[in-house]
Coordinates of N, CA, C and O in Angstrom, one line a residue:
M1 N -42.4 84.2 -153.4 CA -42.0 82.9 -152.9 C -40.5 82.7 -153.1 O -39.9 83.1 -154.0
V2 N -39.8 82.1 -152.0 CA -38.4 81.9 -152.1 C -38.1 80.5 -152.5 O -38.6 79.6 -152.0
F3 N -37.2 80.4 -153.5 CA -36.8 79.0 -153.9 C -35.3 78.8 -153.6 O -34.6 79.8 -153.3
A4 N -34.9 77.6 -153.6 CA -33.5 77.3 -153.3 C -32.6 78.0 -154.3 O -32.9 78.0 -155.5
G5 N -31.6 78.6 -153.7 CA -30.6 79.4 -154.6 C -31.0 80.8 -154.8 O -30.3 81.6 -155.4
S6 N -32.3 81.2 -154.5 CA -32.7 82.6 -154.7 C -32.1 83.4 -153.5 O -31.7 82.9 -152.5
E7 N -32.2 84.8 -153.7 CA -31.7 85.7 -152.7 C -32.7 85.6 -151.5 O -33.9 85.4 -151.7
P8 N -32.2 85.7 -150.3 CA -33.1 85.7 -149.1 C -34.1 86.8 -149.2 O -33.8 87.9 -149.7
Y9 N -35.3 86.6 -148.8 CA -36.4 87.6 -148.8 C -36.2 88.5 -147.6 O -36.2 88.1 -146.5
P10 N -36.0 89.8 -147.9 CA -35.9 90.8 -146.9 C -37.2 91.0 -146.1 O -38.2 90.3 -146.4
G11 N -37.2 92.0 -145.2 CA -38.4 92.3 -144.4 C -39.6 92.6 -145.3 O -39.6 92.6 -146.5
A12 N -40.7 92.9 -144.6 CA -42.0 93.0 -145.3 C -41.9 94.1 -146.4 O -41.3 95.1 -146.3
G13 N -42.6 93.7 -147.5 CA -42.6 94.7 -148.6 C -41.3 94.7 -149.4 O -41.0 95.7 -150.2
G14 N -40.4 93.8 -149.1 CA -39.1 93.8 -149.8 C -38.1 94.8 -149.2 O -37.0 95.0 -149.8
L15 N -38.4 95.5 -148.1 CA -37.6 96.4 -147.5 C -36.8 95.8 -146.3 O -37.4 94.9 -145.7
P16 N -35.7 96.3 -146.0 CA -35.0 95.7 -144.8 C -35.7 96.0 -143.5 O -36.4 97.0 -143.4
T17 N -35.5 95.2 -142.5 CA -36.1 95.5 -141.2 C -35.2 96.6 -140.5 O -34.0 96.5 -140.5
A18 N -35.9 97.6 -140.1 CA -35.2 98.7 -139.4 C -35.3 98.5 -137.9 O -36.3 98.2 -137.3
V19 N -34.1 98.6 -137.2 CA -34.0 98.4 -135.8 C -33.4 99.7 -135.2 O -32.4 100.2 -135.6
K20 N -34.1 100.2 -134.2 CA -33.6 101.4 -133.5 C -32.8 101.0 -132.3 O -33.2 100.2 -131.4
I21 N -31.6 101.6 -132.2 CA -30.7 101.4 -131.0 C -30.3 102.7 -130.4 O -30.0 103.7 -131.1
L22 N -30.4 102.8 -129.1 CA -29.9 104.0 -128.4 C -28.5 103.8 -127.9 O -28.1 102.7 -127.5
I23 N -27.7 104.9 -128.0 CA -26.4 104.9 -127.3 C -26.4 106.0 -126.3 O -26.6 107.2 -126.6
A24 N -26.4 105.6 -125.0 CA -26.6 106.6 -123.9 C -25.4 106.5 -123.0 O -24.4 105.7 -123.2
G25 N -25.4 107.4 -122.0 CA -24.3 107.4 -121.1 C -24.1 108.8 -120.6 O -24.8 109.8 -121.0
G26 N -23.1 109.0 -119.8 CA -22.8 110.3 -119.2 C -22.2 111.3 -120.1 O -21.8 110.9 -121.3
F27 N -22.1 112.5 -119.7 CA -21.4 113.6 -120.4 C -20.0 113.3 -120.7 O -19.2 112.9 -119.8
G28 N -19.6 113.3 -122.0 CA -18.2 113.0 -122.4 C -17.8 111.6 -122.5 O -16.6 111.3 -122.6
A29 N -18.8 110.7 -122.4 CA -18.4 109.2 -122.4 C -18.0 108.7 -123.8 O -17.5 107.6 -123.9
G30 N -18.4 109.4 -124.9 CA -18.0 109.0 -126.2 C -19.1 108.6 -127.1 O -18.9 107.9 -128.1
K31 N -20.3 109.0 -126.8 CA -21.5 108.6 -127.6 C -21.4 109.1 -129.0 O -21.6 108.4 -130.0
T32 N -21.1 110.4 -129.2 CA -21.0 111.0 -130.5 C -19.9 110.3 -131.3 O -20.0 110.0 -132.5
T33 N -18.8 110.0 -130.6 CA -17.6 109.4 -131.2 C -18.0 108.0 -131.7 O -17.7 107.6 -132.8
M34 N -18.8 107.2 -130.9 CA -19.2 105.9 -131.3 C -20.1 105.9 -132.5 O -19.9 105.2 -133.5
V35 N -21.1 106.8 -132.5 CA -22.0 106.9 -133.6 C -21.2 107.2 -134.9 O -21.4 106.6 -136.0
G36 N -20.3 108.2 -134.8 CA -19.5 108.6 -136.0 C -18.6 107.5 -136.4 O -18.4 107.4 -137.7
A37 N -18.1 106.7 -135.5 CA -17.1 105.6 -135.9 C -17.8 104.5 -136.7 O -17.2 103.9 -137.6
V38 N -19.0 104.2 -136.3 CA -19.7 103.0 -136.8 C -20.7 103.3 -138.0 O -21.0 102.4 -138.8
S39 N -21.1 104.5 -138.1 CA -22.1 104.9 -139.1 C -21.6 104.8 -140.5 O -20.4 105.2 -140.7
E40 N -22.4 104.2 -141.4 CA -22.0 104.1 -142.8 C -22.3 105.4 -143.6 O -22.0 105.5 -144.7
I41 N -23.1 106.3 -142.9 CA -23.4 107.5 -143.5 C -22.8 108.6 -142.7 O -22.4 108.4 -141.6
S42 N -22.7 109.8 -143.2 CA -22.2 110.9 -142.4 C -23.2 111.2 -141.3 O -24.4 111.4 -141.6
P43 N -22.8 111.0 -140.1 CA -23.8 111.1 -139.0 C -24.4 112.5 -138.8 O -23.7 113.5 -139.0
L44 N -25.6 112.6 -138.4 CA -26.2 113.8 -138.0 C -25.8 114.1 -136.6 O -25.9 113.2 -135.7
Q45 N -25.2 115.3 -136.3 CA -24.8 115.6 -135.0 C -25.3 117.0 -134.6 O -25.4 117.9 -135.4
T46 N -25.7 117.1 -133.4 CA -26.2 118.3 -132.9 C -25.3 118.8 -131.8 O -25.7 119.1 -130.6
E47 N -24.0 119.0 -132.2 CA -23.0 119.4 -131.3 C -23.0 121.0 -131.2 O -23.1 121.6 -132.2
E48 N -22.9 121.5 -130.0 CA -22.7 122.9 -129.8 C -21.5 123.2 -128.9 O -21.1 122.3 -128.1
V49 N -20.9 124.3 -129.1 CA -19.7 124.7 -128.3 C -20.1 124.9 -126.9 O -21.2 125.5 -126.6
I50 N -19.3 124.4 -126.0 CA -19.5 124.6 -124.5 C -19.1 126.1 -124.2 O -18.0 126.5 -124.5
T51 N -20.0 126.8 -123.6 CA -19.7 128.2 -123.4 C -19.6 128.5 -121.9 O -19.8 127.6 -121.1
Q52 N -19.3 129.7 -121.5 CA -19.2 130.1 -120.1 C -20.5 129.9 -119.4 O -20.6 129.7 -118.2
T53 N -21.6 129.9 -120.1 CA -23.0 129.8 -119.5 C -23.1 128.4 -118.8 O -23.8 128.3 -117.8
S54 N -22.3 127.4 -119.3 CA -22.4 126.1 -118.7 C -21.5 125.9 -117.5 O -21.6 124.9 -116.8
E55 N -20.7 126.9 -117.2 CA -19.9 126.9 -116.0 C -20.8 126.7 -114.7 O -21.7 127.5 -114.6
G56 N -20.4 125.8 -113.9 CA -21.2 125.5 -112.7 C -22.4 124.6 -113.0 O -23.1 124.2 -112.0
V57 N -22.7 124.4 -114.2 CA -23.8 123.5 -114.6 C -23.2 122.1 -115.1 O -23.7 121.1 -114.6
D58 N -22.3 122.2 -116.0 CA -21.7 121.0 -116.6 C -20.4 120.7 -115.8 O -19.5 121.6 -115.7
D59 N -20.2 119.5 -115.3 CA -19.0 119.1 -114.6 C -18.0 118.6 -115.6 O -18.2 117.5 -116.2
L60 N -16.9 119.3 -115.8 CA -15.9 118.9 -116.8 C -14.8 118.2 -116.2 O -13.8 117.9 -116.9
S61 N -14.8 117.8 -114.9 CA -13.7 117.1 -114.3 C -13.6 115.7 -115.0 O -14.5 115.0 -115.2
G62 N -12.4 115.5 -115.4 CA -12.1 114.2 -116.1 C -12.2 114.4 -117.6 O -11.7 113.6 -118.4
V63 N -12.9 115.4 -118.1 CA -13.0 115.7 -119.5 C -12.8 117.2 -119.8 O -13.5 117.8 -120.6
E64 N -11.7 117.7 -119.2 CA -11.4 119.1 -119.3 C -11.2 119.6 -120.7 O -11.4 120.7 -121.0
G65 N -10.7 118.7 -121.6 CA -10.5 119.1 -123.0 C -11.7 119.1 -123.9 O -11.6 119.5 -125.0
K66 N -12.8 118.7 -123.3 CA -14.1 118.7 -124.1 C -14.5 120.1 -124.4 O -14.7 120.9 -123.6
T67 N -14.8 120.4 -125.7 CA -15.2 121.8 -126.1 C -16.6 121.8 -126.7 O -17.1 122.9 -126.9
T68 N -17.2 120.7 -127.0 CA -18.6 120.7 -127.6 C -19.4 119.7 -126.8 O -18.9 118.8 -126.1
T69 N -20.7 119.8 -127.0 CA -21.6 118.8 -126.3 C -22.9 118.6 -127.2 O -23.3 119.5 -128.0
T70 N -23.5 117.4 -127.1 CA -24.7 117.1 -127.9 C -25.9 117.8 -127.2 O -26.0 117.6 -126.0
V71 N -26.7 118.5 -127.9 CA -27.8 119.2 -127.3 C -29.1 118.6 -127.7 O -30.2 119.0 -127.2
A72 N -29.2 117.7 -128.6 CA -30.4 117.0 -129.0 C -30.1 115.5 -129.2 O -30.6 114.7 -128.4
M73 N -29.4 115.1 -130.2 CA -29.1 113.7 -130.5 C -28.1 113.6 -131.6 O -27.8 114.5 -132.3
D74 N -27.5 112.4 -131.7 CA -26.7 112.0 -132.8 C -27.5 111.0 -133.5 O -28.3 110.2 -132.9
F75 N -27.3 110.9 -134.9 CA -28.0 109.9 -135.6 C -27.0 109.3 -136.7 O -26.3 110.0 -137.4
G76 N -27.0 107.9 -136.7 CA -26.3 107.2 -137.7 C -27.0 106.0 -138.2 O -28.0 105.6 -137.6
R77 N -26.4 105.3 -139.2 CA -27.0 104.1 -139.7 C -25.9 103.1 -140.1 O -24.9 103.5 -140.5
I78 N -26.2 101.8 -139.8 CA -25.3 100.8 -140.2 C -26.1 99.6 -140.7 O -27.1 99.2 -140.1
T79 N -25.8 99.1 -141.9 CA -26.4 97.9 -142.5 C -25.7 96.7 -142.1 O -24.5 96.5 -142.3
I80 N -26.5 95.8 -141.4 CA -25.9 94.5 -140.9 C -26.0 93.5 -142.0 O -25.0 92.7 -142.2
S81 N -27.1 93.4 -142.7 CA -27.3 92.5 -143.8 C -28.3 93.1 -144.7 O -28.9 94.2 -144.4
Q82 N -28.6 92.4 -145.8 CA -29.6 93.0 -146.8 C -31.0 93.1 -146.2 O -31.8 93.9 -146.7
D83 N -31.2 92.4 -145.1 CA -32.5 92.5 -144.5 C -32.5 93.1 -143.1 O -33.5 93.0 -142.4
L84 N -31.4 93.7 -142.6 CA -31.4 94.3 -141.3 C -30.5 95.5 -141.3 O -29.3 95.5 -141.7
V85 N -31.1 96.7 -140.9 CA -30.5 97.9 -140.8 C -30.7 98.5 -139.4 O -31.8 98.5 -138.9
L86 N -29.6 98.9 -138.8 CA -29.7 99.6 -137.5 C -29.6 101.1 -137.6 O -28.8 101.6 -138.3
Y87 N -30.5 101.7 -136.9 CA -30.6 103.2 -136.8 C -30.1 103.5 -135.4 O -30.7 103.1 -134.4
L88 N -29.0 104.3 -135.3 CA -28.4 104.6 -134.1 C -28.7 106.0 -133.6 O -28.6 107.0 -134.4
F89 N -29.2 106.1 -132.4 CA -29.5 107.4 -131.8 C -28.7 107.6 -130.6 O -28.9 106.9 -129.6
G90 N -27.8 108.6 -130.6 CA -27.0 109.0 -129.5 C -27.7 110.0 -128.6 O -28.2 111.0 -129.2
T91 N -27.9 109.7 -127.3 CA -28.6 110.6 -126.5 C -27.7 111.7 -125.9 O -26.5 111.5 -125.8
P92 N -28.3 112.9 -125.5 CA -27.5 113.9 -124.8 C -27.1 113.4 -123.4 O -27.9 112.7 -122.8
G93 N -26.0 113.8 -122.9 CA -25.5 113.3 -121.7 C -25.9 114.1 -120.4 O -26.1 113.5 -119.4
Q94 N -26.1 115.4 -120.6 CA -26.4 116.2 -119.4 C -27.9 116.0 -119.0 O -28.8 115.9 -119.8
N95 N -28.1 116.1 -117.7 CA -29.4 115.8 -117.2 C -30.5 116.9 -117.6 O -31.6 116.6 -117.7
R96 N -30.0 118.0 -118.0 CA -31.0 119.0 -118.4 C -31.6 118.7 -119.8 O -32.6 119.3 -120.2
F97 N -31.0 117.7 -120.5 CA -31.6 117.3 -121.8 C -32.3 115.9 -121.7 O -32.7 115.4 -122.7
W98 N -32.4 115.4 -120.5 CA -33.0 114.1 -120.3 C -34.5 114.0 -120.7 O -35.0 112.9 -120.9
F99 N -35.2 115.2 -120.8 CA -36.6 115.2 -121.2 C -36.7 114.6 -122.6 O -37.8 114.1 -122.9
M100 N -35.7 114.5 -123.4 CA -35.8 114.0 -124.7 C -35.6 112.5 -124.8 O -35.9 111.9 -125.8
W101 N -35.2 111.9 -123.7 CA -34.9 110.5 -123.7 C -36.1 109.6 -124.0 O -36.1 108.6 -124.7
D102 N -37.3 110.0 -123.4 CA -38.5 109.2 -123.7 C -38.9 109.1 -125.1 O -39.3 108.1 -125.6
E103 N -38.7 110.3 -125.8 CA -39.0 110.3 -127.3 C -38.0 109.4 -128.0 O -38.3 108.7 -128.9
L104 N -36.7 109.6 -127.7 CA -35.7 108.8 -128.4 C -35.8 107.3 -128.1 O -35.5 106.5 -129.0
A105 N -36.3 107.0 -126.9 CA -36.3 105.6 -126.5 C -37.5 104.8 -127.1 O -37.6 103.6 -127.2
L106 N -38.5 105.6 -127.6 CA -39.8 105.0 -128.1 C -39.5 104.1 -129.3 O -38.9 104.5 -130.3
G107 N -39.8 102.8 -129.1 CA -39.6 101.9 -130.2 C -38.2 101.3 -130.3 O -38.0 100.5 -131.2
A108 N -37.4 101.6 -129.4 CA -36.0 101.1 -129.5 C -35.9 99.6 -129.1 O -36.6 99.2 -128.1
L109 N -35.2 98.8 -129.8 CA -35.0 97.4 -129.5 C -34.1 97.3 -128.2 O -34.3 96.4 -127.4
G110 N -33.1 98.2 -128.1 CA -32.2 98.1 -127.0 C -31.3 99.3 -126.9 O -31.4 100.2 -127.7
A111 N -30.4 99.2 -126.0 CA -29.5 100.4 -125.7 C -28.1 100.0 -125.3 O -27.9 98.9 -124.8
I112 N -27.2 100.8 -125.7 CA -25.8 100.7 -125.2 C -25.6 101.8 -124.2 O -25.9 103.0 -124.5
V113 N -25.1 101.4 -123.0 CA -24.7 102.4 -122.0 C -23.2 102.5 -122.1 O -22.5 101.6 -121.7
L114 N -22.8 103.6 -122.6 CA -21.3 103.9 -122.7 C -20.8 104.4 -121.4 O -21.3 105.5 -121.0
A115 N -19.8 103.7 -120.8 CA -19.3 104.1 -119.5 C -17.9 104.6 -119.6 O -17.1 104.0 -120.4
D116 N -17.6 105.6 -118.8 CA -16.2 106.1 -118.7 C -15.8 105.9 -117.2 O -16.4 106.4 -116.3
T117 N -14.8 105.0 -117.0 CA -14.4 104.7 -115.7 C -13.9 105.8 -114.9 O -13.8 105.8 -113.6
R118 N -13.5 106.9 -115.5 CA -13.1 108.1 -114.8 C -14.2 108.8 -114.2 O -14.0 109.6 -113.2
R119 N -15.4 108.6 -114.7 CA -16.7 109.2 -114.2 C -17.8 108.1 -114.1 O -18.8 108.3 -114.7
I120 N -17.5 107.0 -113.5 CA -18.4 105.9 -113.6 C -19.8 106.2 -113.0 O -20.8 105.7 -113.5
E121 N -19.9 107.1 -112.1 CA -21.1 107.5 -111.5 C -22.1 108.1 -112.5 O -23.3 108.1 -112.3
D122 N -21.5 108.7 -113.6 CA -22.4 109.3 -114.6 C -23.2 108.2 -115.4 O -24.1 108.6 -116.2
S123 N -22.8 106.9 -115.2 CA -23.6 105.9 -115.9 C -24.8 105.5 -115.2 O -25.7 104.8 -115.8
F124 N -24.9 105.8 -113.9 CA -26.1 105.3 -113.1 C -27.4 105.8 -113.7 O -28.4 105.0 -113.8
P125 N -27.6 107.1 -114.1 CA -28.9 107.5 -114.6 C -29.3 106.7 -115.8 O -30.5 106.3 -116.0
A126 N -28.4 106.4 -116.8 CA -28.8 105.6 -117.9 C -29.1 104.2 -117.6 O -30.1 103.6 -118.1
V127 N -28.3 103.5 -116.7 CA -28.6 102.2 -116.2 C -30.0 102.1 -115.6 O -30.8 101.3 -115.9
D128 N -30.3 103.1 -114.7 CA -31.6 103.1 -114.0 C -32.7 103.3 -115.0 O -33.7 102.6 -114.9
Y129 N -32.5 104.2 -116.0 CA -33.5 104.5 -117.0 C -33.9 103.2 -117.7 O -35.1 102.9 -117.9
F130 N -32.9 102.5 -118.2 CA -33.3 101.3 -119.0 C -33.8 100.1 -118.2 O -34.6 99.4 -118.6
E131 N -33.3 100.0 -117.0 CA -33.8 99.0 -116.1 C -35.3 99.3 -115.8 O -36.1 98.3 -115.8
H132 N -35.7 100.5 -115.5 CA -37.1 100.8 -115.2 C -38.0 100.7 -116.4 O -39.2 100.3 -116.2
R133 N -37.5 100.9 -117.6 CA -38.3 100.8 -118.8 C -38.4 99.3 -119.2 O -39.1 99.0 -120.1
G134 N -37.5 98.4 -118.7 CA -37.4 97.1 -119.2 C -36.8 96.9 -120.5 O -37.1 96.0 -121.3
T135 N -35.9 97.9 -120.9 CA -35.2 97.9 -122.2 C -34.0 97.1 -122.0 O -33.2 97.3 -121.1
S136 N -33.7 96.2 -123.0 CA -32.5 95.4 -123.0 C -31.3 96.4 -123.2 O -31.4 97.3 -124.1
F137 N -30.3 96.2 -122.5 CA -29.1 97.1 -122.6 C -27.8 96.3 -122.3 O -27.8 95.3 -121.6
V138 N -26.7 96.8 -122.8 CA -25.4 96.4 -122.5 C -24.6 97.6 -122.0 O -24.9 98.7 -122.4
V139 N -23.6 97.3 -121.2 CA -22.7 98.4 -120.8 C -21.4 98.2 -121.5 O -20.8 97.1 -121.5
A140 N -21.0 99.2 -122.2 CA -19.7 99.2 -123.0 C -18.8 100.2 -122.3 O -19.1 101.4 -122.2
V141 N -17.7 99.7 -121.8 CA -16.7 100.5 -121.1 C -15.7 101.1 -122.1 O -15.0 100.4 -122.8
N142 N -15.8 102.4 -122.3 CA -15.0 103.1 -123.3 C -13.6 103.3 -122.7 O -13.5 104.0 -121.7
R143 N -12.6 102.7 -123.2 CA -11.2 102.7 -122.6 C -10.5 103.9 -123.1 O -9.9 104.0 -124.1
F144 N -10.5 105.0 -122.2 CA -9.8 106.2 -122.5 C -8.4 106.1 -122.2 O -8.0 105.4 -121.2
D145 N -7.5 106.7 -122.9 CA -6.1 106.8 -122.7 C -5.9 107.4 -121.3 O -6.4 108.5 -121.0
G146 N -5.1 106.8 -120.5 CA -4.7 107.3 -119.2 C -5.7 107.0 -118.1 O -5.5 107.3 -116.9
A147 N -6.8 106.3 -118.4 CA -7.8 106.0 -117.4 C -7.4 104.7 -116.7 O -6.7 103.8 -117.3
C148 N -7.8 104.5 -115.5 CA -7.5 103.2 -114.8 C -8.2 102.0 -115.5 O -9.2 102.2 -116.1
D149 N -7.5 100.9 -115.5 CA -8.0 99.7 -116.3 C -8.7 98.8 -115.3 O -8.1 98.2 -114.4
Y150 N -10.0 98.7 -115.4 CA -10.8 97.8 -114.6 C -11.3 96.7 -115.4 O -11.5 96.8 -116.6
D151 N -11.5 95.5 -114.7 CA -12.0 94.4 -115.5 C -13.6 94.4 -115.4 O -14.2 95.2 -114.7
V152 N -14.2 93.5 -116.2 CA -15.6 93.5 -116.4 C -16.3 93.3 -115.0 O -17.3 94.0 -114.8
E153 N -15.8 92.4 -114.2 CA -16.5 92.2 -112.9 C -16.4 93.4 -112.0 O -17.4 93.7 -111.2
E154 N -15.3 94.1 -112.0 CA -15.2 95.3 -111.2 C -16.2 96.4 -111.7 O -16.9 97.1 -110.9
V155 N -16.4 96.5 -113.0 CA -17.4 97.5 -113.5 C -18.8 97.0 -113.2 O -19.7 97.8 -112.7
R156 N -19.1 95.7 -113.3 CA -20.4 95.2 -113.0 C -20.7 95.5 -111.5 O -21.8 95.9 -111.2
Y157 N -19.7 95.3 -110.6 CA -20.0 95.5 -109.2 C -20.2 97.0 -108.9 O -21.1 97.4 -108.2
A158 N -19.4 97.9 -109.5 CA -19.5 99.3 -109.3 C -20.8 99.9 -109.8 O -21.4 100.8 -109.2
L159 N -21.4 99.3 -110.9 CA -22.7 99.7 -111.4 C -23.9 98.9 -110.8 O -25.0 99.2 -111.2
D160 N -23.6 97.9 -110.0 CA -24.6 97.1 -109.4 C -25.5 96.5 -110.4 O -26.7 96.6 -110.4
L161 N -24.9 95.9 -111.5 CA -25.6 95.3 -112.6 C -26.1 93.9 -112.3 O -25.3 93.1 -111.7
D162 N -27.2 93.5 -112.8 CA -27.7 92.1 -112.8 C -26.7 91.3 -113.6 O -26.1 91.7 -114.5
A163 N -26.6 90.0 -113.2 CA -25.7 89.1 -113.8 C -25.9 88.9 -115.3 O -25.0 88.6 -116.1
H164 N -27.2 89.1 -115.8 CA -27.5 88.8 -117.2 C -27.1 90.0 -118.1 O -27.2 89.9 -119.3
V165 N -26.8 91.2 -117.5 CA -26.5 92.3 -118.3 C -25.0 92.2 -118.8 O -24.1 92.2 -118.0
P166 N -24.8 92.2 -120.1 CA -23.4 92.1 -120.7 C -22.6 93.3 -120.4 O -23.2 94.4 -120.5
V167 N -21.4 93.1 -120.1 CA -20.4 94.2 -119.9 C -19.3 93.9 -120.9 O -18.7 92.8 -120.8
V168 N -18.9 94.9 -121.8 CA -17.9 94.7 -122.7 C -16.9 95.9 -122.7 O -17.3 97.0 -122.4
M169 N -15.7 95.6 -123.0 CA -14.7 96.7 -123.1 C -14.7 97.2 -124.6 O -14.9 96.4 -125.5
C170 N -14.5 98.5 -124.8 CA -14.5 98.9 -126.2 C -13.6 100.2 -126.4 O -13.2 100.8 -125.4
D171 N -13.4 100.5 -127.6 CA -12.8 101.8 -128.0 C -13.8 102.5 -128.9 O -13.9 102.0 -130.1
A172 N -14.5 103.5 -128.5 CA -15.6 104.1 -129.2 C -15.0 104.8 -130.5 O -15.8 105.0 -131.4
R173 N -13.7 104.9 -130.6 CA -13.1 105.5 -131.9 C -13.0 104.5 -133.0 O -12.8 104.8 -134.1
S174 N -13.1 103.2 -132.6 CA -12.8 102.1 -133.5 C -14.2 101.6 -134.1 O -15.0 101.2 -133.3
R175 N -14.2 101.5 -135.4 CA -15.4 101.0 -136.1 C -15.6 99.5 -135.7 O -16.7 99.1 -135.3
E176 N -14.6 98.7 -135.7 CA -14.7 97.3 -135.4 C -15.1 97.0 -134.0 O -15.9 96.2 -133.7
S177 N -14.5 97.8 -133.0 CA -14.8 97.7 -131.6 C -16.3 98.0 -131.4 O -17.0 97.3 -130.7
S178 N -16.7 99.1 -132.0 CA -18.1 99.6 -131.8 C -19.1 98.6 -132.5 O -20.2 98.3 -131.9
K179 N -18.7 98.0 -133.6 CA -19.6 96.9 -134.2 C -19.7 95.7 -133.3 O -20.8 95.2 -133.2
L180 N -18.7 95.4 -132.6 CA -18.8 94.2 -131.7 C -19.7 94.5 -130.5 O -20.4 93.6 -130.1
V181 N -19.7 95.8 -130.1 CA -20.7 96.2 -129.0 C -22.1 96.0 -129.5 O -23.0 95.5 -128.9
L182 N -22.4 96.5 -130.8 CA -23.7 96.4 -131.4 C -24.1 94.9 -131.5 O -25.3 94.6 -131.2
V183 N -23.2 94.1 -131.9 CA -23.5 92.6 -132.1 C -23.9 92.0 -130.7 O -24.8 91.3 -130.6
T184 N -23.1 92.4 -129.7 CA -23.4 91.9 -128.3 C -24.8 92.4 -127.9 O -25.6 91.6 -127.3
L185 N -25.2 93.6 -128.2 CA -26.5 94.1 -127.8 C -27.6 93.4 -128.6 O -28.6 92.9 -128.0
L186 N -27.4 93.2 -129.9 CA -28.4 92.4 -130.7 C -28.6 91.0 -130.1 O -29.8 90.5 -130.0
E187 N -27.5 90.3 -129.8 CA -27.6 89.0 -129.3 C -28.3 89.0 -128.0 O -29.2 88.1 -127.7
H188 N -28.0 89.9 -127.1 CA -28.6 90.0 -125.8 C -30.1 90.3 -125.9 O -30.9 89.7 -125.2
A189 N -30.5 91.3 -126.8 CA -31.9 91.7 -126.9 C -32.7 90.5 -127.5 O -33.8 90.2 -127.0
M190 N -32.1 89.8 -128.4 CA -32.8 88.6 -129.0 C -33.0 87.5 -127.9 O -34.1 86.9 -127.8
A191 N -32.0 87.2 -127.2 CA -32.1 86.2 -126.1 C -33.1 86.6 -125.1 O -33.8 85.8 -124.6
S192 N -33.1 87.9 -124.7 CA -34.1 88.4 -123.7 C -35.5 88.2 -124.2 O -36.4 87.8 -123.4
R193 N -35.7 88.5 -125.5 CA -37.1 88.4 -126.0 C -37.5 87.0 -126.1 O -38.7 86.6 -125.8
M194 N -36.6 86.1 -126.5 CA -36.9 84.7 -126.6 C -37.3 84.1 -125.2 O -38.2 83.3 -125.0
A195 N -36.5 84.6 -124.2 CA -36.7 84.1 -122.8 C -38.1 84.6 -122.3 O -38.8 83.9 -121.6
A196 N -38.5 85.8 -122.7 CA -39.8 86.4 -122.3 C -40.9 85.6 -122.9 O -42.0 85.6 -122.3
V197 N -40.7 85.1 -124.1 CA -41.8 84.4 -124.8 C -42.1 83.0 -124.2 O -43.2 82.5 -124.2
R198 N -41.0 82.4 -123.6 CA -41.2 81.0 -123.1 C -42.1 81.0 -121.8 O -42.2 81.9 -121.1

């Protein structure tokens, strides 16, 4: 029983509520970087060196300096409060690894679609995937140095997003910027669930 002045009661059994969040997007959009920036633990990364075998398979235009790629997933954790912990799963970007998305998406509260305006078309598969699953998602535009600067409405138009889908600008290298994206997603997912109940 909770009394005035006592500590808030955490999730069932005294444990914090665990929430699963996906971070998706195209190849080289910054998913691994975002998980690493915001995670309070050393993130699990399944990065492998890009080899000559991927020539003609992986399009490196716009990300020519990229030397590694995620081949399974990234994993990190961030504690929001004593009764809420987010578990972050970064998806692989190349379409040959998309068979893993269904497993990663199972039980997720929502998703972040990380977009790179230099390769905006790479965001379409992730947007389509979450729209078709009915998963709440936000689009976070990762602002790369030297990339053209577009505003939120230009990105919304380019991705043909519904008006209710939040679009935010971010720097995936920044912990604070990445945390703001997570807060935006949580607020959007909660609002979507409340609207569905009404």
